[in-house]
Amino acid sequence: MVLKIGYATEHEQYSPTKLLDFTVLAEQYGFEAIWTSDHFHPWAHKGASGGFSWVWMAAAAERTKKVEVGTAVIAPTLRYNPAIVAQAFATLAVMYPNRIFIGLGTGEAMNEIPVGCEWPPFRERCERLEEAIKVMKLLWTKEFVNFKGKYYNLKKANLYTRPNKPIPIYVAASGPRSAEIAGKYADGFLTYSGLLRPRHLKEVLYPAIERGAKATGRDPKSIENALEIAVSYDEDFDKAVASCRFWAACLLPFTSKYPIYDPREIEAHGNMVDEKLLAERWLIATNPDEGIKKTEEYIKLGFTNIHYLSSSPDEEKFLK
């Protein structure tokens, strides 16, 4: 597979209009894809933002010419009905052919609990995700669909605006259950550099993807390996480290595992992460060669679709 380089637009950190400006620059500088977050609540309270990804994606695709645009990631399971997610992305795919993809995940409490949803255990969230993907694929390819699942039902449901071909799906995973779902149904598997361990990748995640693929008669090699690299770039190392403080809570797995949903509380937990851990888990680059070298290490691990979540002091300088 040919290497693809993308850029992450994070609605938690920047206003939608600023993200549009970054997106236009990213395309000008040669990025091939735009991955955008889908959050109701952000990972921190101070200086946070909260744009809605679906609305923003249409504006981003309209403001650009050829970059692909999609989510990293959306949970089509609780606050969103998967049939409505299928409709929304079908519309985007018709308006912007061959440019729309969707990244899916099991969700986070910060996005579901505030709008009145329960926060089920991980097993149920995985079951919901798997069933939601089935619903979406059926609606994109079939007419007047009947479906009776454990969590979702369709009664002669028909999308009158359907994409000409199925929309590429990426499933985010840091553990074997989600990775197996990626193997069963997705075009790509997505994970995050801040929590990535090479041994875990090789001994747990890749085998789970292979199991899932074989269970549905698919070729594991056809599944793209995608990675989100968390990076902060500045010639001043300490300044670059300080600039990614906003995302510190992402390094604490329990913030997505347990029902913690108040950004003020999430930020307080993040404040307990010291600078040393931030510098270890984030790619802190003081020159472009450092970023290239680290990216090459990830390519050797098997990733062919890489995008950068940047929290640099000067975002335009990073993009350039």
Coordinates of C-alpha atoms in Angstrom, one line a residue:
M1 CA 0.0 0.0 0.0
V2 CA 1.1 3.6 -0.7
L3 CA 1.8 5.7 2.3
K4 CA -0.8 8.4 3.0
I5 CA -0.1 11.4 5.2
G6 CA -3.0 13.3 6.9
Y7 CA -3.7 16.0 9.4
A8 CA -6.0 15.9 12.5
T9 CA -8.4 18.8 13.1
E10 CA -9.4 18.8 16.8
H11 CA -12.6 20.5 17.7
E12 CA -11.8 20.3 21.4
Q13 CA -8.8 22.6 21.0
Y14 CA -9.7 25.1 18.2
S15 CA -12.7 26.9 16.9
P16 CA -14.3 25.5 13.8
T17 CA -13.3 28.6 11.7
K18 CA -9.6 28.3 12.8
L19 CA -9.7 24.6 11.9
L20 CA -11.0 25.5 8.5
D21 CA -8.0 27.8 8.0
F22 CA -5.6 25.0 9.1
T23 CA -7.3 22.6 6.7
V24 CA -6.9 24.9 3.7
L25 CA -3.2 25.3 4.6
A26 CA -2.8 21.5 5.2
E27 CA -4.0 20.8 1.6
Q28 CA -1.7 23.5 0.2
Y29 CA 1.3 22.0 2.0
G30 CA 0.5 18.5 0.6
F31 CA -1.5 16.7 3.3
E32 CA -3.7 14.1 1.7
A33 CA -6.4 13.6 4.3
I34 CA -8.2 15.5 7.1
W35 CA -9.2 13.5 10.1
T36 CA -11.6 15.4 12.4
S37 CA -12.6 14.7 16.0
D38 CA -16.3 14.2 17.0
H39 CA -16.9 15.3 20.6
F40 CA -19.6 16.8 22.7
H41 CA -17.3 17.5 25.6
P42 CA -13.6 18.2 25.2
W43 CA -10.6 16.7 27.0
A44 CA -10.0 19.9 29.0
H45 CA -12.0 22.9 30.2
K46 CA -9.8 25.9 29.9
G47 CA -9.4 27.3 26.4
A48 CA -11.5 24.5 25.0
S49 CA -13.9 24.5 22.0
G50 CA -16.7 22.2 20.9
G51 CA -17.6 22.3 17.2
F52 CA -19.9 19.7 15.6
S53 CA -18.0 17.5 13.2
W54 CA -20.7 16.7 10.6
V55 CA -21.5 20.3 9.9
W56 CA -17.8 21.2 9.8
M57 CA -16.9 18.3 7.5
A58 CA -19.1 19.7 4.7
A59 CA -17.5 23.1 5.1
A60 CA -14.0 21.6 5.0
A61 CA -14.8 19.6 1.9
E62 CA -16.2 22.7 0.2
R63 CA -13.2 24.8 1.1
T64 CA -10.8 22.3 -0.3
K65 CA -10.3 20.6 -3.6
K66 CA -9.1 17.0 -3.2
V67 CA -8.2 16.1 0.4
E68 CA -10.1 13.2 1.9
V69 CA -12.2 14.1 4.9
G70 CA -13.4 11.9 7.7
T71 CA -13.7 11.3 11.5
A72 CA -11.3 10.2 14.1
V73 CA -13.5 9.0 15.5
I74 CA -17.3 8.9 15.9
A75 CA -19.3 6.4 18.1
P76 CA -22.4 5.5 16.1
T77 CA -23.9 3.8 19.1
L78 CA -25.5 5.9 21.9
R79 CA -26.2 9.6 21.2
Y80 CA -26.2 8.8 17.5
N81 CA -28.5 6.2 15.9
P82 CA -26.3 4.3 13.3
A83 CA -29.0 4.7 10.7
I84 CA -28.7 8.5 11.0
V85 CA -25.0 8.3 10.9
A86 CA -25.3 6.3 7.7
Q87 CA -27.6 8.9 6.2
A88 CA -25.3 11.8 7.1
F89 CA -22.2 10.2 5.7
A90 CA -24.0 9.0 2.6
T91 CA -25.0 12.6 1.9
L92 CA -21.4 13.8 2.3
A93 CA -20.2 11.0 0.0
V94 CA -22.6 12.0 -2.7
M95 CA -21.7 15.7 -2.5
Y96 CA -17.9 15.0 -2.3
P97 CA -17.3 11.7 -4.3
N98 CA -14.3 9.6 -3.3
R99 CA -13.3 12.1 -0.6
I100 CA -15.3 10.9 2.5
F101 CA -14.4 8.2 5.0
I102 CA -15.5 7.5 8.5
G103 CA -13.6 6.5 11.6
L104 CA -15.6 4.6 14.2
G105 CA -15.0 3.8 17.9
T106 CA -16.7 2.5 21.0
G107 CA -17.1 6.0 22.4
E108 CA -16.2 8.0 25.5
A109 CA -18.3 8.9 28.6
M110 CA -17.6 12.6 28.2
N111 CA -19.7 12.6 25.0
E112 CA -22.5 10.3 25.9
I113 CA -23.4 10.9 29.6
P114 CA -23.9 14.7 29.3
V115 CA -26.8 14.2 26.8
G116 CA -28.6 11.7 28.9
C117 CA -27.2 8.4 27.7
E118 CA -26.2 5.5 29.9
W119 CA -22.5 4.4 30.0
P120 CA -22.6 0.7 29.4
P121 CA -19.7 -1.7 30.1
F122 CA -17.1 -2.1 27.4
R123 CA -18.5 -5.5 26.2
E124 CA -21.8 -3.9 25.4
R125 CA -20.1 -0.9 23.7
C126 CA -18.3 -3.4 21.4
E127 CA -21.5 -5.3 20.7
R128 CA -23.2 -2.0 19.8
L129 CA -20.4 -0.9 17.5
E130 CA -20.4 -4.2 15.6
E131 CA -24.1 -4.1 15.2
A132 CA -24.0 -0.4 14.2
I133 CA -21.5 -1.2 11.4
K134 CA -23.8 -3.9 10.1
V135 CA -26.7 -1.4 10.0
M136 CA -24.6 1.3 8.2
K137 CA -23.3 -1.1 5.6
L138 CA -26.8 -2.5 4.9
L139 CA -28.2 1.0 4.4
W140 CA -25.4 2.0 2.1
T141 CA -25.9 -1.0 -0.2
K142 CA -29.4 -2.3 0.1
E143 CA -33.0 -1.1 -0.4
F144 CA -35.8 -1.2 2.2
V145 CA -33.8 -2.9 4.8
N146 CA -35.3 -4.9 7.7
F147 CA -32.9 -5.6 10.5
K148 CA -33.6 -6.9 14.0
G149 CA -30.6 -6.8 16.3
K150 CA -29.9 -6.8 20.0
Y151 CA -29.7 -3.0 20.1
Y152 CA -30.9 -1.6 16.8
N153 CA -33.8 -2.3 14.5
L154 CA -34.7 -1.2 10.9
K155 CA -38.2 -1.5 9.4
K156 CA -38.1 -1.2 5.6
A157 CA -35.5 1.5 6.0
N158 CA -34.3 3.0 2.8
L159 CA -31.7 5.7 2.1
Y160 CA -32.9 7.6 -1.0
T161 CA -29.5 9.3 -1.2
R162 CA -26.9 6.5 -1.2
P163 CA -23.2 6.7 -2.1
N164 CA -22.2 5.1 -5.4
K165 CA -19.9 2.8 -3.4
P166 CA -19.5 1.9 0.3
I167 CA -17.7 4.6 2.3
P168 CA -14.3 3.5 3.7
I169 CA -14.6 2.6 7.4
Y170 CA -11.8 2.7 9.9
V171 CA -12.3 1.2 13.4
A172 CA -10.2 2.6 16.3
A173 CA -8.8 0.0 18.7
S174 CA -6.3 -0.2 21.5
G175 CA -7.4 -3.7 22.6
P176 CA -8.2 -7.0 21.0
R177 CA -12.0 -6.8 21.0
S178 CA -12.2 -3.6 18.9
A179 CA -9.3 -4.8 16.8
E180 CA -11.2 -8.0 15.9
I181 CA -14.2 -5.9 14.9
A182 CA -11.9 -3.9 12.6
G183 CA -10.7 -7.2 11.1
K184 CA -14.3 -8.3 10.5
Y185 CA -15.8 -5.2 8.9
A186 CA -13.4 -2.3 8.4
D187 CA -11.3 -1.1 5.5
G188 CA -8.8 0.1 8.1
F189 CA -7.6 -0.2 11.7
L190 CA -6.8 2.9 13.6
T191 CA -4.8 3.4 16.8
Y192 CA -3.1 6.2 18.7
S193 CA 0.6 6.7 19.2
G194 CA 0.3 8.0 22.7
L195 CA -0.9 4.6 24.0
L196 CA 0.9 2.4 21.4
R197 CA 3.4 -0.2 22.5
P198 CA 5.1 -2.2 19.7
R199 CA 4.9 -5.5 21.5
H200 CA 1.2 -5.1 22.2
L201 CA 0.7 -4.2 18.5
K202 CA 2.5 -7.2 17.2
E203 CA 1.3 -9.8 19.8
V204 CA -2.3 -8.6 20.5
L205 CA -3.7 -6.1 18.0
Y206 CA -2.4 -7.5 14.7
P207 CA -3.4 -11.1 15.6
A208 CA -6.9 -9.9 16.6
I209 CA -7.3 -8.1 13.3
E210 CA -6.3 -11.3 11.5
R211 CA -8.8 -13.4 13.6
G212 CA -11.6 -11.0 12.7
A213 CA -10.7 -11.0 9.0
K214 CA -10.5 -14.7 8.8
A215 CA -13.8 -15.1 10.6
T216 CA -15.6 -13.2 7.8
G217 CA -13.5 -14.6 5.0
R218 CA -11.5 -11.5 4.4
D219 CA -7.8 -11.1 3.6
P220 CA -6.1 -9.5 6.6
K221 CA -3.6 -7.9 4.2
S222 CA -6.4 -5.8 2.6
I223 CA -7.0 -4.0 5.9
E224 CA -5.1 -0.7 6.1
N225 CA -3.1 0.1 9.3
A226 CA -3.7 3.7 10.3
L227 CA -2.1 5.7 13.1
E228 CA -2.7 9.0 14.7
I229 CA 0.6 10.5 15.8
A230 CA 0.5 13.0 18.7
V231 CA 3.1 15.7 18.0
S232 CA 4.2 19.1 19.1
Y233 CA 6.8 20.9 17.1
D234 CA 8.9 23.9 18.1
E235 CA 12.6 24.7 18.1
D236 CA 12.2 25.3 21.9
F237 CA 11.8 21.8 23.4
D238 CA 10.2 23.0 26.7
K239 CA 7.8 25.2 24.8
A240 CA 6.7 22.3 22.6
V241 CA 6.1 20.1 25.7
A242 CA 4.1 22.8 27.4
S243 CA 1.9 23.3 24.3
C244 CA 0.5 19.7 24.4
R245 CA -0.6 20.0 28.1
F246 CA -4.2 20.3 26.9
W247 CA -4.2 16.6 25.9
A248 CA -2.6 15.2 29.0
A249 CA -5.7 13.3 30.1
C250 CA -5.6 11.3 26.9
L251 CA -2.6 9.5 28.4
L252 CA -4.7 8.2 31.2
P253 CA -6.7 5.2 29.9
F254 CA -9.3 5.4 32.8
T255 CA -10.6 8.7 31.5
S256 CA -12.2 6.8 28.5
K257 CA -12.9 3.6 30.4
Y258 CA -14.9 5.0 33.3
P259 CA -17.9 7.4 33.5
I260 CA -15.8 10.6 33.8
Y261 CA -17.5 13.3 31.7
D262 CA -17.0 16.7 33.3
P263 CA -14.2 18.5 31.4
R264 CA -13.1 20.2 34.6
E265 CA -12.6 16.9 36.3
I266 CA -10.9 15.5 33.2
E267 CA -8.5 18.5 33.1
A268 CA -7.7 18.0 36.8
H269 CA -6.7 14.4 36.2
G270 CA -4.6 15.6 33.2
N271 CA -2.8 18.1 35.4
M272 CA -1.4 15.1 37.4
V273 CA 0.5 14.0 34.3
D274 CA 4.1 15.3 34.6
E275 CA 6.1 16.9 31.8
K276 CA 8.4 13.8 31.6
L277 CA 5.5 11.5 30.7
L278 CA 4.2 14.1 28.2
A279 CA 7.6 14.2 26.5
E280 CA 7.8 10.4 26.4
R281 CA 4.3 9.7 25.0
W282 CA 4.1 12.7 22.5
L283 CA 6.4 13.2 19.6
I284 CA 8.2 16.3 20.7
A285 CA 10.1 17.6 17.6
T286 CA 12.5 20.5 17.6
N287 CA 13.4 20.0 13.9
P288 CA 11.6 18.3 11.0
D289 CA 14.2 15.5 10.9
E290 CA 13.1 14.3 14.3
G291 CA 9.5 14.0 13.1
I292 CA 10.6 12.2 10.0
K293 CA 12.7 9.7 11.9
K294 CA 9.9 8.8 14.3
T295 CA 7.4 8.5 11.5
E296 CA 9.7 6.0 9.8
E297 CA 9.7 3.9 12.9
Y298 CA 6.0 3.7 12.7
I299 CA 6.1 2.8 9.1
K300 CA 8.4 -0.1 9.9
L301 CA 5.7 -1.3 12.3
G302 CA 3.3 -1.7 9.4
F303 CA 1.4 1.6 9.3
T304 CA 0.6 2.9 5.8
N305 CA -1.9 5.7 6.7
I306 CA -0.6 8.2 9.2
H307 CA -2.0 11.5 10.4
Y308 CA -0.7 14.0 12.8
L309 CA -2.6 15.4 15.8
S310 CA -0.6 18.5 16.4
S311 CA -0.7 20.7 19.5
S312 CA 2.2 22.9 18.4
P313 CA 2.8 26.4 19.7
D314 CA 2.6 27.6 16.1
E315 CA 0.3 25.4 14.1
E316 CA 1.0 27.0 10.7
K317 CA 4.7 26.5 11.3
F318 CA 4.1 22.8 12.0
L319 CA 2.0 22.4 8.9
K320 CA 4.7 24.0 6.7

